Structures are given as C-alpha cells and as structure tokens.
C-alpha cells in the first residue's frame, strides 16, 4: 500500500516536470543547435554556430527560470496569495510557516495541472521523441492544453491591456492569442482573483477584531493589546467551521 502511494506520487511529480520542461525547453531546443559533445563542435544554423559551453550556459539559464515559470502559469499563484492573506487574517504571525504554505500550494498546483501536463506530454513531447514532429511543431502542439487552461482564467480586460502594450494585431479569436500576451494577462487575472478571495477571508476576522477592541477599550484594558485577546477567538472560529477544508475546497473547485 505504501509503495503504491509512493509510486503514484512519483508519477504526479514527473508529470509536473514534463509540464515545465515542455514549456521552457522546447523553444530553446528549437532555437539552439545541438552539439556533439564527443567532437566538441556545434552544428550550424543559418550560417551561425553556438559552441557547446555556450549551449550549456543557455540551458542552465533556462533552468534557473523554471521555478518562476511554474509559479506564474499554474494555480500556485492564486493559492499562495490566498493562503498568505488567510494567515494574516488569523493573526498567527508565522504559523503555518512559509515552507508549509509554499509546499501546500505546490502540491495543490500539481494536482490541478496533472491532466494538463499529461495532455502536453502526449501531444507534444511523445511525437517529437518519435520523430513525427519538429521541436517547433511539438511546442505548438504541446502548448495547446496550456493555452486552453490560461484562456479559462485570463480576463478580457487584462488580455486587451497586453495586446495594446505589445502593439500586436488584435487576434480574430481568443485561440489566436500569442503566449507572450496570454501569460502576463493570466498572471494579472490570478493576482486579482487572489486579492478578492483574500479580502473576503479578512471580513469575519476583522469583525472579531473590532468587537474585541471595543470591549477591551470600554472596560479599560489598555495595557493588553486587543490582538492577543482576539487571536484565540479567531483560531477557534476557524477550527469550528473547518476552515482549512472550506478554503482549500473552494480554491480547488475554482479550477475545475
């Protein structure tokens, strides 16, 4: 039973890696000629060549950007913003810790993106490995599931903003949008959604803070900060309503 669960977890993580690698590495493979490490030479591309050390430097640079890519074009962005607001509203300072919140957001993001990563792998990576598609064709085919996901959550207003900023031709349909326009539009839309959810989460805890502050001032308890008194009541309320289940359940349902 334990080995089966570990095997499933490994499959989920590997598919998440496929998602990121498909997005980032395919354009690089298409743009950078492949070198023969045994000969120490590089193939030419349009009369220009890139040495093997330079290819390694470019690949390492791309890999350093991989975490930012995963955090920006997955549900990770909205989830971690909401969890941060929730912790601030509870007034528990550093509990849960940043590592716990980031880990929770990461695994929830993997859960949402697993079927999308699988589609990207089957539509882009597998045909390229079999020689049926070139790198650029594989990138176009593999990006389609991701494009569909991003289009679901990118707002029209944000898309219009980046179309105007880039001075690009207005697309005939949403499916014709360039990824350089769609990705930042998705990020802005997710930030807005995260802040909206965070503001709603703040309201019940703000009411408790106001009530506790009014009571402490009215009875003359000026030496004891109201936050110290309200914190246990906020945590108790959150536990009684099964807050983690409600918050995480609502977040996950928003992506399905």
mmCIF file of C-alpha atoms in Angstrom:
data_model
loop_
_atom_site.group_PDB
_atom_site.id
_atom_site.type_symbol
_atom_site.label_atom_id
_atom_site.label_comp_id
_atom_site.label_asym_id
_atom_site.label_seq_id
_atom_site.Cartn_x
_atom_site.Cartn_y
_atom_site.Cartn_z
ATOM 1 C CA UNK A 1 0.000 0.000 0.000
ATOM 2 C CA UNK A 2 2.794 2.352 0.920
ATOM 3 C CA UNK A 3 4.825 1.550 -2.206
ATOM 4 C CA UNK A 4 1.744 2.114 -4.403
ATOM 5 C CA UNK A 5 1.197 5.575 -2.897
ATOM 6 C CA UNK A 6 4.860 6.450 -3.359
ATOM 7 C CA UNK A 7 4.705 5.291 -6.975
ATOM 8 C CA UNK A 8 1.635 7.481 -7.644
ATOM 9 C CA UNK A 9 3.324 10.469 -6.036
ATOM 10 C CA UNK A 10 6.353 9.917 -8.259
ATOM 11 C CA UNK A 11 4.149 9.855 -11.356
ATOM 12 C CA UNK A 12 2.475 13.141 -10.338
ATOM 13 C CA UNK A 13 5.821 14.860 -9.765
ATOM 14 C CA UNK A 14 7.261 13.551 -13.036
ATOM 15 C CA UNK A 15 4.285 14.857 -14.970
ATOM 16 C CA UNK A 16 4.662 18.236 -13.327
ATOM 17 C CA UNK A 17 8.263 18.262 -14.523
ATOM 18 C CA UNK A 18 7.065 17.394 -18.003
ATOM 19 C CA UNK A 19 4.786 20.447 -17.935
ATOM 20 C CA UNK A 20 7.595 22.824 -17.093
ATOM 21 C CA UNK A 21 10.124 21.226 -19.417
ATOM 22 C CA UNK A 22 7.697 21.205 -22.336
ATOM 23 C CA UNK A 23 7.024 24.908 -21.916
ATOM 24 C CA UNK A 24 10.566 26.083 -21.406
ATOM 25 C CA UNK A 25 12.967 23.667 -23.029
ATOM 26 C CA UNK A 26 11.284 23.055 -26.376
ATOM 27 C CA UNK A 27 11.737 26.627 -27.671
ATOM 28 C CA UNK A 28 15.359 26.518 -26.523
ATOM 29 C CA UNK A 29 15.968 23.194 -28.255
ATOM 30 C CA UNK A 30 14.422 24.655 -31.381
ATOM 31 C CA UNK A 31 16.482 27.845 -31.225
ATOM 32 C CA UNK A 32 19.846 26.388 -30.161
ATOM 33 C CA UNK A 33 21.650 23.909 -32.435
ATOM 34 C CA UNK A 34 22.575 20.620 -30.873
ATOM 35 C CA UNK A 35 26.282 19.971 -30.328
ATOM 36 C CA UNK A 36 28.169 16.730 -30.415
ATOM 37 C CA UNK A 37 29.900 16.589 -27.018
ATOM 38 C CA UNK A 38 32.353 13.946 -28.223
ATOM 39 C CA UNK A 39 33.637 16.087 -31.067
ATOM 40 C CA UNK A 40 33.384 19.382 -29.172
ATOM 41 C CA UNK A 41 31.718 21.013 -32.149
ATOM 42 C CA UNK A 42 28.317 22.526 -32.781
ATOM 43 C CA UNK A 43 26.042 22.290 -35.747
ATOM 44 C CA UNK A 44 25.432 25.385 -37.805
ATOM 45 C CA UNK A 45 22.054 27.047 -38.105
ATOM 46 C CA UNK A 46 21.705 29.576 -40.859
ATOM 47 C CA UNK A 47 25.441 30.165 -41.017
ATOM 48 C CA UNK A 48 25.779 30.750 -37.271
ATOM 49 C CA UNK A 49 27.017 28.305 -34.668
ATOM 50 C CA UNK A 50 26.936 28.156 -30.890
ATOM 51 C CA UNK A 51 29.652 26.338 -29.017
ATOM 52 C CA UNK A 52 28.873 23.526 -26.612
ATOM 53 C CA UNK A 53 29.852 25.575 -23.491
ATOM 54 C CA UNK A 54 27.548 28.380 -24.604
ATOM 55 C CA UNK A 55 24.698 25.914 -25.112
ATOM 56 C CA UNK A 56 25.256 24.657 -21.569
ATOM 57 C CA UNK A 57 25.186 28.227 -20.234
ATOM 58 C CA UNK A 58 21.923 28.924 -22.074
ATOM 59 C CA UNK A 59 20.377 25.694 -20.806
ATOM 60 C CA UNK A 60 21.399 26.435 -17.209
ATOM 61 C CA UNK A 61 19.937 29.945 -17.532
ATOM 62 C CA UNK A 62 16.652 28.477 -18.712
ATOM 63 C CA UNK A 63 16.613 26.019 -15.814
ATOM 64 C CA UNK A 64 17.082 28.856 -13.316
ATOM 65 C CA UNK A 65 13.921 30.447 -14.696
ATOM 66 C CA UNK A 66 11.987 27.194 -14.373
ATOM 67 C CA UNK A 67 10.666 27.834 -10.806
ATOM 68 C CA UNK A 68 9.368 31.269 -11.810
ATOM 69 C CA UNK A 69 7.621 29.746 -14.813
ATOM 70 C CA UNK A 70 5.962 27.033 -12.725
ATOM 71 C CA UNK A 71 4.843 29.538 -10.090
ATOM 72 C CA UNK A 72 3.453 32.008 -12.626
ATOM 73 C CA UNK A 73 1.458 29.900 -15.086
ATOM 74 C CA UNK A 74 -0.090 27.416 -12.682
ATOM 75 C CA UNK A 75 -2.691 27.759 -9.882
ATOM 76 C CA UNK A 76 0.260 28.195 -7.498
ATOM 77 C CA UNK A 77 -0.008 31.976 -7.800
ATOM 78 C CA UNK A 78 -3.615 32.287 -6.641
ATOM 79 C CA UNK A 79 -3.309 29.617 -3.959
ATOM 80 C CA UNK A 80 -0.213 31.054 -2.284
ATOM 81 C CA UNK A 81 -1.695 34.587 -2.291
ATOM 82 C CA UNK A 82 -4.912 33.365 -0.655
ATOM 83 C CA UNK A 83 -3.025 31.335 1.946
ATOM 84 C CA UNK A 84 -0.894 34.367 2.787
ATOM 85 C CA UNK A 85 -3.994 36.522 3.299
ATOM 86 C CA UNK A 86 -5.540 33.788 5.419
ATOM 87 C CA UNK A 87 -2.532 33.658 7.714
ATOM 88 C CA UNK A 88 -2.535 37.430 8.063
ATOM 89 C CA UNK A 89 -6.257 37.450 8.834
ATOM 90 C CA UNK A 90 -5.824 34.811 11.531
ATOM 91 C CA UNK A 91 -3.050 36.867 13.096
ATOM 92 C CA UNK A 92 -0.908 33.801 13.759
ATOM 93 C CA UNK A 93 2.264 35.564 12.566
ATOM 94 C CA UNK A 94 4.473 32.833 11.073
ATOM 95 C CA UNK A 95 2.204 29.843 11.661
ATOM 96 C CA UNK A 96 1.872 27.990 9.316
ATOM 97 C CA UNK A 97 5.388 28.731 8.147
ATOM 98 C CA UNK A 98 6.242 29.900 4.638
ATOM 99 C CA UNK A 99 7.636 26.486 3.796
ATOM 100 C CA UNK A 100 4.352 24.810 4.720
ATOM 101 C CA UNK A 101 2.249 27.280 2.717
ATOM 102 C CA UNK A 102 4.508 27.031 -0.328
ATOM 103 C CA UNK A 103 4.563 23.227 -0.114
ATOM 104 C CA UNK A 104 0.779 23.050 0.154
ATOM 105 C CA UNK A 105 0.353 25.439 -2.792
ATOM 106 C CA UNK A 106 2.855 23.439 -4.848
ATOM 107 C CA UNK A 107 1.170 20.076 -4.355
ATOM 108 C CA UNK A 108 -2.289 21.542 -4.958
ATOM 109 C CA UNK A 109 -0.949 23.062 -8.176
ATOM 110 C CA UNK A 110 0.452 19.679 -9.239
ATOM 111 C CA UNK A 111 -2.953 18.131 -8.584
ATOM 112 C CA UNK A 112 -4.678 20.659 -10.847
ATOM 113 C CA UNK A 113 -2.050 20.647 -13.591
ATOM 114 C CA UNK A 114 -1.533 16.868 -13.746
ATOM 115 C CA UNK A 115 -4.085 16.199 -16.540
ATOM 116 C CA UNK A 116 -2.883 19.280 -18.462
ATOM 117 C CA UNK A 117 0.740 18.154 -18.165
ATOM 118 C CA UNK A 118 -0.245 14.679 -19.392
ATOM 119 C CA UNK A 119 -2.001 16.166 -22.440
ATOM 120 C CA UNK A 120 1.018 18.341 -23.186
ATOM 121 C CA UNK A 121 3.302 15.331 -22.941
ATOM 122 C CA UNK A 122 1.173 13.190 -25.264
ATOM 123 C CA UNK A 123 0.533 15.926 -27.820
ATOM 124 C CA UNK A 124 3.994 17.493 -27.918
ATOM 125 C CA UNK A 125 6.806 15.544 -26.320
ATOM 126 C CA UNK A 126 5.959 11.988 -27.408
ATOM 127 C CA UNK A 127 5.554 12.820 -31.133
ATOM 128 C CA UNK A 128 8.837 14.743 -31.066
ATOM 129 C CA UNK A 129 10.663 11.806 -29.469
ATOM 130 C CA UNK A 130 9.218 9.515 -32.157
ATOM 131 C CA UNK A 131 10.380 11.893 -34.904
ATOM 132 C CA UNK A 132 6.866 12.751 -36.053
ATOM 133 C CA UNK A 133 7.172 16.464 -35.180
ATOM 134 C CA UNK A 134 9.943 19.011 -35.174
ATOM 135 C CA UNK A 135 10.756 20.933 -31.987
ATOM 136 C CA UNK A 136 8.765 23.986 -33.065
ATOM 137 C CA UNK A 137 5.763 21.866 -34.089
ATOM 138 C CA UNK A 138 5.957 19.954 -30.822
ATOM 139 C CA UNK A 139 5.971 23.230 -28.903
ATOM 140 C CA UNK A 140 2.883 24.447 -30.758
ATOM 141 C CA UNK A 141 1.014 21.200 -30.199
ATOM 142 C CA UNK A 142 2.144 20.831 -26.578
ATOM 143 C CA UNK A 143 1.196 24.401 -25.721
ATOM 144 C CA UNK A 144 -2.447 23.953 -26.775
ATOM 145 C CA UNK A 145 -3.663 22.375 -23.484
ATOM 146 C CA UNK A 146 -1.866 25.062 -21.507
ATOM 147 C CA UNK A 147 -3.317 27.782 -23.737
ATOM 148 C CA UNK A 148 -6.811 26.425 -23.098
ATOM 149 C CA UNK A 149 -6.183 26.482 -19.345
ATOM 150 C CA UNK A 150 -4.834 30.029 -19.367
ATOM 151 C CA UNK A 151 -7.723 31.277 -21.507
ATOM 152 C CA UNK A 152 -10.218 29.992 -18.938
ATOM 153 C CA UNK A 153 -8.915 32.361 -16.259
ATOM 154 C CA UNK A 154 -7.434 35.314 -18.165
ATOM 155 C CA UNK A 155 -9.775 38.308 -18.135
ATOM 156 C CA UNK A 156 -10.668 40.140 -21.332
ATOM 157 C CA UNK A 157 -9.540 43.437 -19.812
ATOM 158 C CA UNK A 158 -6.077 42.112 -18.999
ATOM 159 C CA UNK A 159 -5.710 40.495 -22.417
ATOM 160 C CA UNK A 160 -6.662 43.767 -24.087
ATOM 161 C CA UNK A 161 -4.097 45.621 -21.973
ATOM 162 C CA UNK A 162 -1.190 43.460 -23.116
ATOM 163 C CA UNK A 163 -2.350 43.420 -26.724
ATOM 164 C CA UNK A 164 -2.152 47.217 -26.626
ATOM 165 C CA UNK A 165 1.172 47.233 -24.760
ATOM 166 C CA UNK A 166 2.840 44.906 -27.263
ATOM 167 C CA UNK A 167 1.250 46.719 -30.245
ATOM 168 C CA UNK A 168 0.201 43.347 -31.568
ATOM 169 C CA UNK A 169 -2.535 42.838 -34.114
ATOM 170 C CA UNK A 170 -5.869 42.092 -32.387
ATOM 171 C CA UNK A 171 -6.499 38.343 -32.795
ATOM 172 C CA UNK A 172 -9.565 37.093 -34.588
ATOM 173 C CA UNK A 173 -10.346 34.645 -31.799
ATOM 174 C CA UNK A 174 -9.044 34.036 -28.285
ATOM 175 C CA UNK A 175 -7.324 30.888 -29.551
ATOM 176 C CA UNK A 176 -5.081 33.050 -31.761
ATOM 177 C CA UNK A 177 -3.571 34.914 -28.816
ATOM 178 C CA UNK A 178 0.190 34.820 -28.515
ATOM 179 C CA UNK A 179 1.598 33.269 -25.338
ATOM 180 C CA UNK A 180 3.607 36.432 -24.643
ATOM 181 C CA UNK A 181 0.258 38.224 -24.268
ATOM 182 C CA UNK A 182 -1.690 35.428 -22.632
ATOM 183 C CA UNK A 183 0.765 34.584 -19.846
ATOM 184 C CA UNK A 184 1.051 38.090 -18.274
ATOM 185 C CA UNK A 185 -2.713 38.549 -18.681
ATOM 186 C CA UNK A 186 -3.255 35.301 -16.778
ATOM 187 C CA UNK A 187 -0.866 36.422 -14.020
ATOM 188 C CA UNK A 188 -2.722 39.721 -13.539
ATOM 189 C CA UNK A 189 -6.076 37.939 -13.509
ATOM 190 C CA UNK A 190 -4.870 35.437 -10.909
ATOM 191 C CA UNK A 191 -3.497 38.220 -8.718
ATOM 192 C CA UNK A 192 -6.839 39.984 -8.803
ATOM 193 C CA UNK A 193 -8.708 36.763 -8.010
ATOM 194 C CA UNK A 194 -6.343 36.034 -5.117
ATOM 195 C CA UNK A 195 -6.765 39.506 -3.640
ATOM 196 C CA UNK A 196 -10.544 39.307 -3.974
ATOM 197 C CA UNK A 197 -10.678 35.988 -2.133
ATOM 198 C CA UNK A 198 -8.256 37.310 0.490
ATOM 199 C CA UNK A 199 -10.434 40.376 1.117
ATOM 200 C CA UNK A 200 -13.473 38.149 1.664
ATOM 201 C CA UNK A 201 -11.498 35.962 4.084
ATOM 202 C CA UNK A 202 -10.476 39.011 6.062
ATOM 203 C CA UNK A 203 -14.044 40.201 6.808
ATOM 204 C CA UNK A 204 -15.165 37.725 9.530
ATOM 205 C CA UNK A 205 -11.844 38.021 11.351
ATOM 206 C CA UNK A 206 -11.977 41.805 11.086
ATOM 207 C CA UNK A 207 -15.375 41.768 12.796
ATOM 208 C CA UNK A 208 -13.905 39.758 15.681
ATOM 209 C CA UNK A 209 -11.014 42.237 15.975
ATOM 210 C CA UNK A 210 -13.430 45.182 16.094
ATOM 211 C CA UNK A 211 -15.638 43.556 18.733
ATOM 212 C CA UNK A 212 -12.684 42.597 20.955
ATOM 213 C CA UNK A 213 -11.128 46.055 20.570
ATOM 214 C CA UNK A 214 -14.408 47.766 21.536
ATOM 215 C CA UNK A 215 -14.844 45.533 24.596
ATOM 216 C CA UNK A 216 -11.280 45.992 25.839
ATOM 217 C CA UNK A 217 -11.445 49.784 25.433
ATOM 218 C CA UNK A 218 -14.832 50.005 27.149
ATOM 219 C CA UNK A 219 -13.635 48.107 30.237
ATOM 220 C CA UNK A 220 -10.360 49.987 30.382
ATOM 221 C CA UNK A 221 -7.959 47.162 29.471
ATOM 222 C CA UNK A 222 -5.479 49.459 27.777
ATOM 223 C CA UNK A 223 -2.320 47.580 28.760
ATOM 224 C CA UNK A 224 -3.252 44.336 26.967
ATOM 225 C CA UNK A 225 -3.225 44.548 23.131
ATOM 226 C CA UNK A 226 -6.603 43.536 21.656
ATOM 227 C CA UNK A 227 -4.797 41.338 19.103
ATOM 228 C CA UNK A 228 -3.621 38.991 21.855
ATOM 229 C CA UNK A 229 -7.196 38.510 23.042
ATOM 230 C CA UNK A 230 -8.792 38.189 19.616
ATOM 231 C CA UNK A 231 -6.250 35.670 18.244
ATOM 232 C CA UNK A 232 -7.587 32.657 20.215
ATOM 233 C CA UNK A 233 -11.168 33.514 19.236
ATOM 234 C CA UNK A 234 -10.238 33.742 15.550
ATOM 235 C CA UNK A 235 -8.376 30.433 15.639
ATOM 236 C CA UNK A 236 -11.291 28.809 17.492
ATOM 237 C CA UNK A 237 -13.792 30.115 14.929
ATOM 238 C CA UNK A 238 -11.618 28.891 12.072
ATOM 239 C CA UNK A 239 -11.336 25.414 13.597
ATOM 240 C CA UNK A 240 -15.046 25.142 14.430
ATOM 241 C CA UNK A 241 -16.129 25.885 10.855
ATOM 242 C CA UNK A 242 -13.440 23.534 9.474
ATOM 243 C CA UNK A 243 -11.777 26.464 7.766
ATOM 244 C CA UNK A 244 -8.991 24.586 6.010
ATOM 245 C CA UNK A 245 -11.470 22.298 4.314
ATOM 246 C CA UNK A 246 -13.649 25.224 3.230
ATOM 247 C CA UNK A 247 -10.789 27.384 1.943
ATOM 248 C CA UNK A 248 -8.876 24.659 0.110
ATOM 249 C CA UNK A 249 -12.089 23.100 -1.219
ATOM 250 C CA UNK A 250 -13.293 26.424 -2.598
ATOM 251 C CA UNK A 251 -9.918 27.143 -4.182
ATOM 252 C CA UNK A 252 -9.726 23.757 -5.873
ATOM 253 C CA UNK A 253 -13.326 23.902 -7.137
ATOM 254 C CA UNK A 254 -12.496 27.215 -8.781
ATOM 255 C CA UNK A 255 -10.083 25.434 -11.138
ATOM 256 C CA UNK A 256 -12.449 22.650 -12.204
#
